[in-house]
Short mmCIF file of C-alpha atoms in Angstrom, two decimals:
data_model
loop_
_atom_site.label_atom_id
_atom_site.label_comp_id
_atom_site.label_asym_id
_atom_site.label_seq_id
_atom_site.Cartn_x
_atom_site.Cartn_y
_atom_site.Cartn_z
CA UNK A 1 -15.50 97.83 10.92
CA UNK A 2 -16.41 94.24 10.27
CA UNK A 3 -13.60 91.70 9.84
CA UNK A 4 -13.22 87.92 10.03
CA UNK A 5 -10.30 85.71 10.99
CA UNK A 6 -8.91 83.52 8.28
CA UNK A 7 -10.41 79.98 8.43
CA UNK A 8 -9.54 76.55 7.13
CA UNK A 9 -11.43 73.64 5.77
CA UNK A 10 -10.50 70.30 4.26
CA UNK A 11 -10.29 69.72 0.57
CA UNK A 12 -13.59 68.54 -0.76
CA UNK A 13 -15.75 69.94 1.99
CA UNK A 14 -18.36 72.64 1.50
CA UNK A 15 -17.66 76.26 2.33
CA UNK A 16 -20.79 76.12 4.44
CA UNK A 17 -18.91 74.03 6.93
CA UNK A 18 -16.62 76.96 7.72
CA UNK A 19 -17.44 78.65 11.01
CA UNK A 20 -16.38 82.25 10.44
CA UNK A 21 -15.27 84.17 13.48
CA UNK A 22 -16.44 87.79 13.05
CA UNK A 23 -14.89 90.81 14.67
CA UNK A 24 -16.87 94.09 15.05
CA UNK A 25 -14.86 97.20 15.95
CA UNK A 26 -16.14 100.77 16.42
CA UNK A 27 -19.20 100.43 18.67
CA UNK A 28 -20.11 103.74 20.46
CA UNK A 29 -21.49 104.43 23.88
CA UNK A 30 -20.04 101.23 25.27
CA UNK A 31 -22.27 99.12 23.04
CA UNK A 32 -21.44 95.69 21.68
CA UNK A 33 -23.00 93.54 19.02
CA UNK A 34 -25.68 92.25 21.33
CA UNK A 35 -26.66 95.66 22.79
CA UNK A 36 -26.49 97.58 19.58
CA UNK A 37 -29.14 97.77 16.93
CA UNK A 38 -26.98 95.84 14.44
CA UNK A 39 -28.96 93.03 12.92
CA UNK A 40 -28.23 90.31 10.35
CA UNK A 41 -24.90 89.00 9.15
CA UNK A 42 -22.36 89.92 6.56
CA UNK A 43 -21.96 87.93 3.31
CA UNK A 44 -18.78 85.98 2.46
CA UNK A 45 -17.80 85.63 -1.17
CA UNK A 46 -14.94 83.45 -2.48
CA UNK A 47 -14.01 81.70 -5.67
CA UNK A 48 -13.16 78.56 -3.70
CA UNK A 49 -15.55 75.66 -4.18
CA UNK A 50 -15.65 72.15 -2.78
CA UNK A 51 -13.54 70.94 -5.69
CA UNK A 52 -10.95 73.71 -5.42
CA UNK A 53 -7.48 72.31 -4.77
CA UNK A 54 -5.52 72.92 -1.64
CA UNK A 55 -4.42 76.52 -1.31
CA UNK A 56 -5.32 79.99 0.01
CA UNK A 57 -8.34 81.77 -1.41
CA UNK A 58 -9.44 85.48 -0.81
CA UNK A 59 -12.75 85.94 0.90
CA UNK A 60 -14.64 89.20 0.33
CA UNK A 61 -16.94 90.46 3.09
CA UNK A 62 -20.01 92.45 2.13
CA UNK A 63 -23.12 93.78 3.81
CA UNK A 64 -25.19 90.72 3.33
CA UNK A 65 -28.21 91.10 5.63
CA UNK A 66 -26.55 93.52 8.03
CA UNK A 67 -28.75 96.49 9.05
CA UNK A 68 -28.35 99.27 11.60
CA UNK A 69 -29.94 102.66 12.24
CA UNK A 70 -26.89 103.87 14.08
CA UNK A 71 -23.94 102.38 12.24
CA UNK A 72 -22.56 102.12 8.76
CA UNK A 73 -20.29 99.22 7.83
CA UNK A 74 -16.72 99.00 6.58
CA UNK A 75 -15.45 95.51 5.68
CA UNK A 76 -11.98 93.98 5.92
CA UNK A 77 -11.47 91.03 3.58
CA UNK A 78 -10.05 87.72 4.89
CA UNK A 79 -8.92 84.36 3.41
CA UNK A 80 -10.02 80.71 3.27
CA UNK A 81 -7.24 78.16 3.53
CA UNK A 82 -8.06 74.75 1.99
CA UNK A 83 -6.04 72.01 3.65
CA UNK A 84 -5.35 68.47 2.47
CA UNK A 85 -8.06 65.92 3.15
CA UNK A 86 -7.11 62.71 4.86
CA UNK A 87 -7.38 59.43 3.01
CA UNK A 88 -6.73 56.14 4.74
CA UNK A 89 -4.70 53.47 3.00
CA UNK A 90 -5.61 50.05 4.34
CA UNK A 91 -3.49 47.02 3.53
CA UNK A 92 -5.73 44.24 2.24
CA UNK A 93 -5.59 41.03 4.21
CA UNK A 94 -3.76 38.26 2.38
CA UNK A 95 -3.07 34.62 2.85
CA UNK A 96 -0.57 32.10 1.58
CA UNK A 97 0.67 28.63 2.44
CA UNK A 98 3.80 27.88 4.36
CA UNK A 99 6.84 27.78 2.12
CA UNK A 100 5.35 29.82 -0.72
CA UNK A 101 6.43 33.36 -1.71
CA UNK A 102 4.58 36.29 -0.26
CA UNK A 103 1.65 37.31 -2.46
CA UNK A 104 1.45 40.69 -4.10
CA UNK A 105 0.19 43.08 -1.47
CA UNK A 106 -2.73 45.32 -2.38
CA UNK A 107 -4.43 48.21 -0.69
CA UNK A 108 -7.76 49.91 -0.47
CA UNK A 109 -8.28 53.65 -0.19
CA UNK A 110 -10.99 55.38 1.78
CA UNK A 111 -11.70 59.10 2.21
CA UNK A 112 -11.68 60.43 -1.36
CA UNK A 113 -13.67 63.63 -1.72
CA UNK A 114 -15.84 65.07 -4.45
CA UNK A 115 -16.79 61.64 -5.73
CA UNK A 116 -13.20 61.00 -6.70
CA UNK A 117 -11.54 57.62 -6.97
CA UNK A 118 -7.87 56.82 -7.15
CA UNK A 119 -7.78 57.15 -10.91
CA UNK A 120 -9.51 60.55 -10.97
CA UNK A 121 -7.71 62.01 -7.99
CA UNK A 122 -4.33 63.68 -8.03
CA UNK A 123 -2.80 60.83 -6.00
CA UNK A 124 0.23 59.44 -7.76
CA UNK A 125 2.64 56.64 -7.00
CA UNK A 126 1.88 53.71 -4.75
CA UNK A 127 2.45 52.82 -1.13
CA UNK A 128 5.11 50.48 0.12
CA UNK A 129 4.72 47.85 2.77
CA UNK A 130 6.61 46.40 5.68
CA UNK A 131 6.14 42.82 6.92
CA UNK A 132 8.34 40.42 8.81
CA UNK A 133 6.98 37.44 6.85
CA UNK A 134 9.34 35.72 4.43
CA UNK A 135 9.03 32.64 2.23
CA UNK A 136 10.21 30.51 5.12
CA UNK A 137 8.22 32.08 7.93
CA UNK A 138 6.25 29.53 9.95
CA UNK A 139 2.49 29.37 9.84
CA UNK A 140 0.81 32.22 11.71
CA UNK A 141 -0.41 35.82 11.34
CA UNK A 142 1.92 38.66 10.30
CA UNK A 143 1.26 42.40 10.06
CA UNK A 144 1.28 44.11 6.70
CA UNK A 145 2.18 47.71 7.51
CA UNK A 146 1.62 50.24 4.69
CA UNK A 147 4.20 53.05 4.29
CA UNK A 148 4.39 56.09 2.05
CA UNK A 149 6.37 54.49 -0.73
CA UNK A 150 6.15 56.73 -3.80
CA UNK A 151 2.76 58.20 -2.91
CA UNK A 152 2.24 61.93 -3.40
CA UNK A 153 -0.76 64.22 -3.66
CA UNK A 154 -1.49 67.94 -3.61
CA UNK A 155 -4.94 67.47 -2.09
CA UNK A 156 -4.59 64.55 0.24
CA UNK A 157 -2.51 63.47 3.13
CA UNK A 158 -2.26 59.83 4.11
CA UNK A 159 -3.12 57.72 7.11
CA UNK A 160 -2.31 54.01 7.23
CA UNK A 161 -4.17 51.00 8.51
CA UNK A 162 -2.36 47.67 8.71
CA UNK A 163 -3.62 44.40 7.30
CA UNK A 164 -2.73 40.81 8.09
CA UNK A 165 -0.91 38.15 6.17
CA UNK A 166 -2.10 34.73 7.29
CA UNK A 167 0.34 31.93 6.55
CA UNK A 168 -1.57 28.68 6.51
CA UNK A 169 -0.15 25.23 6.95
CA UNK A 170 1.04 23.55 3.76
CA UNK A 171 -0.68 20.31 2.81
CA UNK A 172 1.45 17.21 3.30
CA UNK A 173 0.14 14.11 1.60
CA UNK A 174 0.80 10.92 3.52
CA UNK A 175 0.29 7.90 1.28
CA UNK A 176 0.06 4.42 2.74
CA UNK A 177 2.16 2.03 0.69
CA UNK A 178 0.41 -1.01 -0.70
CA UNK A 179 1.36 -4.34 0.85
CA UNK A 180 0.86 -8.01 0.11
CA UNK A 181 0.94 -11.16 2.16
CA UNK A 182 -0.14 -14.77 2.00
CA UNK A 183 -3.30 -16.07 3.61
CA UNK A 184 -2.63 -17.20 7.15
CA UNK A 185 0.46 -15.06 7.71
CA UNK A 186 0.77 -12.05 9.98
CA UNK A 187 0.20 -8.59 8.54
CA UNK A 188 3.45 -6.95 7.37
CA UNK A 189 4.73 -3.71 8.80
CA UNK A 190 2.76 -0.89 7.23
CA UNK A 191 4.72 2.07 5.85
CA UNK A 192 3.97 5.47 4.32
CA UNK A 193 5.52 7.99 2.00
CA UNK A 194 5.40 11.77 2.46
CA UNK A 195 4.83 14.17 -0.42
CA UNK A 196 4.55 17.93 -0.29
CA UNK A 197 7.47 19.15 1.81
CA UNK A 198 8.41 22.72 0.89
CA UNK A 199 11.56 24.76 0.98
CA UNK A 200 13.78 21.74 0.43
CA UNK A 201 12.63 20.19 3.70
CA UNK A 202 12.34 16.50 4.39
CA UNK A 203 10.82 14.50 7.21
CA UNK A 204 13.82 15.00 9.46
CA UNK A 205 14.17 18.74 8.90
CA UNK A 206 10.49 19.66 8.62
CA UNK A 207 9.59 19.68 12.28
CA UNK A 208 6.99 16.97 11.69
CA UNK A 209 7.06 14.70 14.71
CA UNK A 210 5.27 11.53 15.68
CA UNK A 211 3.91 8.85 13.41
CA UNK A 212 0.60 8.18 11.69
CA UNK A 213 -1.73 5.46 12.93
CA UNK A 214 -2.04 2.71 10.31
CA UNK A 215 -4.64 0.00 10.63
CA UNK A 216 -6.61 -2.54 8.67
CA UNK A 217 -9.54 -4.78 9.34
CA UNK A 218 -7.53 -7.74 8.04
CA UNK A 219 -6.33 -10.30 10.60
CA UNK A 220 -4.32 -13.46 10.20
CA UNK A 221 -7.63 -15.30 9.74
CA UNK A 222 -8.98 -12.99 7.02
CA UNK A 223 -9.71 -14.69 3.70
CA UNK A 224 -8.04 -13.90 0.42
CA UNK A 225 -9.01 -10.45 -0.85
CA UNK A 226 -8.13 -6.76 -0.77
CA UNK A 227 -8.37 -4.73 2.42
CA UNK A 228 -7.96 -1.00 3.08
CA UNK A 229 -4.96 0.14 5.06
CA UNK A 230 -6.28 3.31 6.65
CA UNK A 231 -4.17 6.14 7.97
CA UNK A 232 -5.00 8.75 10.58
CA UNK A 233 -2.99 11.36 12.44
CA UNK A 234 -1.90 9.11 15.26
CA UNK A 235 0.81 11.05 17.08
CA UNK A 236 1.70 13.24 14.07
CA UNK A 237 1.98 16.93 14.80
CA UNK A 238 3.39 19.88 12.88
CA UNK A 239 3.35 23.63 13.21
CA UNK A 240 3.64 24.14 9.47
CA UNK A 241 1.89 21.21 7.80
CA UNK A 242 -1.57 19.78 7.80
CA UNK A 243 -2.02 16.17 6.80
CA UNK A 244 -3.96 14.60 3.98
CA UNK A 245 -4.10 10.83 4.05
CA UNK A 246 -4.31 8.46 1.10
CA UNK A 247 -5.27 4.93 2.05
CA UNK A 248 -3.31 1.94 0.83
CA UNK A 249 -4.33 -1.62 0.02
CA UNK A 250 -3.37 -4.88 1.67
CA UNK A 251 -3.73 -7.74 -0.79
CA UNK A 252 -4.01 -11.17 0.79
CA UNK A 253 -3.11 -13.81 -1.76
CA UNK A 254 -3.65 -17.53 -1.60
CA UNK A 255 -1.37 -19.61 0.58
CA UNK A 256 0.37 -22.44 -1.23
CA UNK A 257 -0.94 -25.88 -0.39
CA UNK A 258 0.90 -28.93 -1.68
CA UNK A 259 -1.27 -31.81 -2.86
CA UNK A 260 1.11 -34.78 -2.71
CA UNK A 261 0.33 -38.11 -4.31
CA UNK A 262 1.29 -40.78 -1.80
CA UNK A 263 3.77 -43.39 -2.94
CA UNK A 264 2.31 -46.85 -3.42
CA UNK A 265 3.69 -50.35 -3.85
CA UNK A 266 2.14 -53.46 -5.36
CA UNK A 267 3.34 -56.70 -6.85
CA UNK A 268 3.37 -57.37 -10.55
CA UNK A 269 0.09 -58.63 -11.84
CA UNK A 270 -2.14 -57.25 -9.12
CA UNK A 271 -4.62 -54.41 -9.38
CA UNK A 272 -3.46 -50.90 -8.56
CA UNK A 273 -4.08 -49.95 -4.96
CA UNK A 274 -6.38 -47.05 -4.10
CA UNK A 275 -4.45 -43.90 -4.98
CA UNK A 276 -4.47 -41.26 -2.25
CA UNK A 277 -3.01 -37.84 -1.52
CA UNK A 278 -1.78 -35.89 1.46
CA UNK A 279 -2.02 -32.13 1.94
CA UNK A 280 0.87 -30.06 3.23
CA UNK A 281 0.72 -26.34 3.99
CA UNK A 282 -2.50 -25.69 5.86
CA UNK A 283 -2.39 -22.50 7.92
CA UNK A 284 -4.37 -21.15 10.87
CA UNK A 285 -4.46 -24.66 12.36
CA UNK A 286 -6.80 -25.73 9.56
CA UNK A 287 -7.17 -29.18 8.14
CA UNK A 288 -8.94 -30.35 5.01
CA UNK A 289 -12.31 -30.40 6.74
CA UNK A 290 -11.97 -26.88 8.12
CA UNK A 291 -10.15 -25.28 5.20
CA UNK A 292 -13.13 -24.63 2.98
CA UNK A 293 -11.62 -26.74 0.21
CA UNK A 294 -14.24 -28.57 -1.80
CA UNK A 295 -14.10 -31.39 -4.29
CA UNK A 296 -11.53 -34.12 -4.87
CA UNK A 297 -8.32 -34.24 -6.86
CA UNK A 298 -7.91 -36.38 -9.96
CA UNK A 299 -5.28 -39.06 -9.28
CA UNK A 300 -4.06 -41.35 -12.03
CA UNK A 301 -1.20 -43.53 -13.20
CA UNK A 302 -0.29 -45.11 -16.51
CA UNK A 303 0.34 -48.43 -14.79
CA UNK A 304 -2.13 -51.22 -15.48
CA UNK A 305 -2.42 -54.67 -13.96
CA UNK A 306 -0.25 -56.01 -16.79
CA UNK A 307 2.44 -53.34 -16.47
CA UNK A 308 5.92 -54.62 -15.95
CA UNK A 309 7.76 -54.29 -12.68
CA UNK A 310 9.24 -50.83 -12.27
CA UNK A 311 8.28 -47.34 -11.13
CA UNK A 312 5.39 -45.34 -12.53
CA UNK A 313 4.34 -41.74 -11.90
CA UNK A 314 1.21 -41.14 -9.90
CA UNK A 315 0.00 -37.80 -11.22
CA UNK A 316 -2.38 -35.44 -9.48
CA UNK A 317 -4.64 -32.90 -11.17
CA UNK A 318 -7.21 -30.43 -9.91
CA UNK A 319 -10.18 -32.64 -10.55
CA UNK A 320 -13.04 -30.92 -8.77
CA UNK A 321 -10.81 -29.37 -6.09
CA UNK A 322 -11.51 -25.70 -5.42
CA UNK A 323 -10.32 -23.32 -2.74
CA UNK A 324 -10.78 -19.64 -2.03
CA UNK A 325 -7.73 -19.35 0.20
CA UNK A 326 -5.21 -21.85 -1.12
CA UNK A 327 -3.21 -22.09 -4.29
CA UNK A 328 -3.02 -25.81 -4.98
CA UNK A 329 0.33 -27.17 -6.13
CA UNK A 330 0.37 -30.75 -7.29
CA UNK A 331 3.29 -33.10 -6.65
CA UNK A 332 3.43 -36.51 -8.25
CA UNK A 333 4.06 -39.72 -6.37
CA UNK A 334 5.51 -43.06 -7.42
CA UNK A 335 3.85 -46.43 -7.86
CA UNK A 336 6.44 -49.15 -7.49
CA UNK A 337 5.48 -52.47 -9.08
CA UNK A 338 7.60 -55.15 -7.47
CA UNK A 339 8.50 -58.51 -8.93
CA UNK A 340 6.20 -61.41 -8.07
CA UNK A 341 7.83 -64.27 -6.22
CA UNK A 342 7.78 -67.29 -8.47
CA UNK A 343 8.27 -70.54 -6.63
CA UNK A 344 10.66 -72.91 -8.37
CA UNK A 345 9.94 -76.40 -7.07
CA UNK A 346 12.65 -78.99 -7.65
CA UNK A 347 10.88 -82.21 -8.52
CA UNK A 348 11.70 -85.31 -6.46
CA UNK A 349 13.74 -88.02 -8.19
CA UNK A 350 14.84 -91.60 -7.44
CA UNK A 351 17.41 -94.09 -8.60
CA UNK A 352 19.05 -97.27 -7.41
CA UNK A 353 22.33 -97.53 -5.65
CA UNK A 354 25.22 -97.33 -8.04
CA UNK A 355 23.24 -95.76 -10.89
CA UNK A 356 23.87 -92.36 -12.40
CA UNK A 357 21.84 -89.41 -11.13
CA UNK A 358 18.80 -88.79 -13.25
CA UNK A 359 18.11 -85.48 -15.05
CA UNK A 360 16.76 -83.06 -12.47
CA UNK A 361 13.64 -81.06 -13.34
CA UNK A 362 11.54 -78.31 -11.83
CA UNK A 363 8.06 -76.91 -11.97
CA UNK A 364 6.98 -73.28 -11.44
CA UNK A 365 4.21 -71.98 -9.25
CA UNK A 366 2.97 -68.33 -9.00
CA UNK A 367 2.66 -66.95 -12.50
CA UNK A 368 0.58 -63.72 -12.68
CA UNK A 369 -1.78 -62.37 -15.31
CA UNK A 370 -2.55 -65.90 -16.51
CA UNK A 371 1.00 -66.23 -17.75
CA UNK A 372 2.96 -69.45 -18.20
CA UNK A 373 6.60 -70.15 -18.69
CA UNK A 374 6.23 -69.62 -22.40
CA UNK A 375 4.93 -66.03 -22.24
CA UNK A 376 6.29 -64.91 -18.91
CA UNK A 377 9.47 -63.48 -20.31
CA UNK A 378 11.61 -65.74 -18.14
CA UNK A 379 14.88 -66.83 -19.75
CA UNK A 380 17.63 -69.24 -18.74
CA UNK A 381 17.33 -72.15 -16.40
CA UNK A 382 18.02 -72.86 -12.76
CA UNK A 383 21.07 -74.66 -11.44
CA UNK A 384 20.09 -77.98 -9.79
CA UNK A 385 22.65 -79.83 -7.72
CA UNK A 386 22.95 -82.69 -5.24
CA UNK A 387 25.67 -84.16 -3.10
CA UNK A 388 24.79 -87.68 -4.26
CA UNK A 389 27.15 -89.57 -6.58
CA UNK A 390 26.86 -93.08 -8.07
CA UNK A 391 28.79 -94.42 -5.11
CA UNK A 392 26.61 -92.70 -2.54
CA UNK A 393 24.94 -95.25 -0.26
CA UNK A 394 21.23 -95.80 -0.18
CA UNK A 395 19.36 -92.84 1.31
CA UNK A 396 17.71 -89.49 0.63
CA UNK A 397 19.69 -86.62 -0.76
CA UNK A 398 18.66 -82.97 -1.25
CA UNK A 399 18.35 -81.65 -4.75
CA UNK A 400 19.07 -77.93 -4.33
CA UNK A 401 17.84 -75.25 -6.72
CA UNK A 402 19.70 -72.00 -7.43
CA UNK A 403 19.32 -69.11 -9.86
CA UNK A 404 21.60 -70.46 -12.47
CA UNK A 405 20.95 -68.49 -15.64
CA UNK A 406 17.36 -67.71 -14.74
CA UNK A 407 16.33 -64.09 -15.47
CA UNK A 408 12.96 -62.31 -15.44
CA UNK A 409 11.79 -58.68 -15.53
CA UNK A 410 8.66 -59.37 -13.51
CA UNK A 411 9.53 -62.28 -11.28
CA UNK A 412 11.92 -63.09 -8.50
CA UNK A 413 12.62 -66.70 -7.66
CA UNK A 414 12.19 -68.74 -4.56
CA UNK A 415 13.51 -72.26 -4.63
CA UNK A 416 12.06 -75.30 -2.92
CA UNK A 417 14.46 -78.20 -2.83
CA UNK A 418 13.59 -81.67 -3.98
CA UNK A 419 14.73 -85.11 -2.79
CA UNK A 420 16.79 -87.72 -4.58
CA UNK A 421 16.00 -91.14 -3.13
CA UNK A 422 18.69 -93.81 -3.75
CA UNK A 423 17.22 -97.30 -3.43
CA UNK A 424 18.96 -100.61 -2.97
CA UNK A 425 20.37 -102.19 -6.03
CA UNK A 426 19.04 -105.70 -6.82
CA UNK A 427 21.72 -108.35 -6.09
CA UNK A 428 21.19 -111.72 -7.90
CA UNK A 429 22.75 -114.65 -6.06
CA UNK A 430 23.42 -117.61 -8.51
CA UNK A 431 24.38 -121.07 -7.11
CA UNK A 432 27.15 -122.88 -8.93
CA UNK A 433 26.28 -126.24 -10.48
CA UNK A 434 27.68 -129.24 -8.53
CA UNK A 435 27.54 -133.14 -8.77
CA UNK A 436 27.71 -136.01 -6.17
CA UNK A 437 27.00 -139.62 -5.88
CA UNK A 438 23.92 -140.87 -4.30
CA UNK A 439 24.54 -141.24 -0.63
CA UNK A 440 27.68 -139.25 -0.65
CA UNK A 441 28.06 -136.22 1.58
CA UNK A 442 27.65 -132.81 0.10
#
């Protein structure tokens, strides 16, 4: 009697992979398979094929190639048990940035038989997953562990291979704020703004520590222009953020330099003095020669040699002045035309003792612009006085000049006294007529 133990194989494998274990019973004379004259092997027939689903299938044994001169064969049928094949479900590796939701997890399947794929197999449902990563988990690597979920299959059983979720650092943009300053002043404090915090975080709550390094090529001596303010990591560190830097600009504008017309003074009727300016506001220990300023200002006044006494603006304009580093601000000055001193000379006079004082007169010395009394604009007359009276004895007496009613827009008055000389009066001595006799005494 020839029999075989029931055998198993995996779904999708060939029947030829089955190693049948044969049992031969009924040998005579102490023979066994090797010592007997039995040759060949029985045939196994079953309806099960490689594509047959999991289950138990009858296997019929027949003579096949068995031969023997001493034995005839009886066969006992057996069965082939098709077991589930193993497919491996591998979680696909995923990545996301810190603070973002977990991505949709996906899986790959390996181990399908008979040329099947997921869609053509009898696998239904989908696996679940287990991970410790949440929206707020810090940057790092986290396991994605597949689990059965709603998976089911008549022909397959499942093995699981984990994947990895890599949480990368979120990008934090650090923007250097633009700054301005005047030429010749120290650089201002440089500052930055942060953009890109996630999960409602801010600088204080984000775990970002340290400060960026901010620098520029501009120094206090740098000329007017625009300079990069560059940022680098400095002492900044973060477990969850990487840093992108946006440079800022430092704009150095012109320093203000005052061009001041110097005040001038001249008397009425004289030519204007040379008009000059001073400069106030140089920086970096510069002066005009070292400042890079070129050209000369235009300085002018409306006052002419004939202008009346008073004050006149001295105006300053750019002229040919030019400067790369200074903004030129022009401040007017004042030309003061003072009154000319006109000398009023009291003319000397004379009279005799006992006579009335004569009319006192003056002459003027110092008219400007070719003027005379008539066109000088002077009005009024001086007051002329003396201490001498008709009874004053012979001698010299001062004739004093004073302003009187004199008035002039362009002249002030200086008085030089004169002298009144009182001479002796002529005294006529007349002898009285007398008579006497000859020889008589007088």
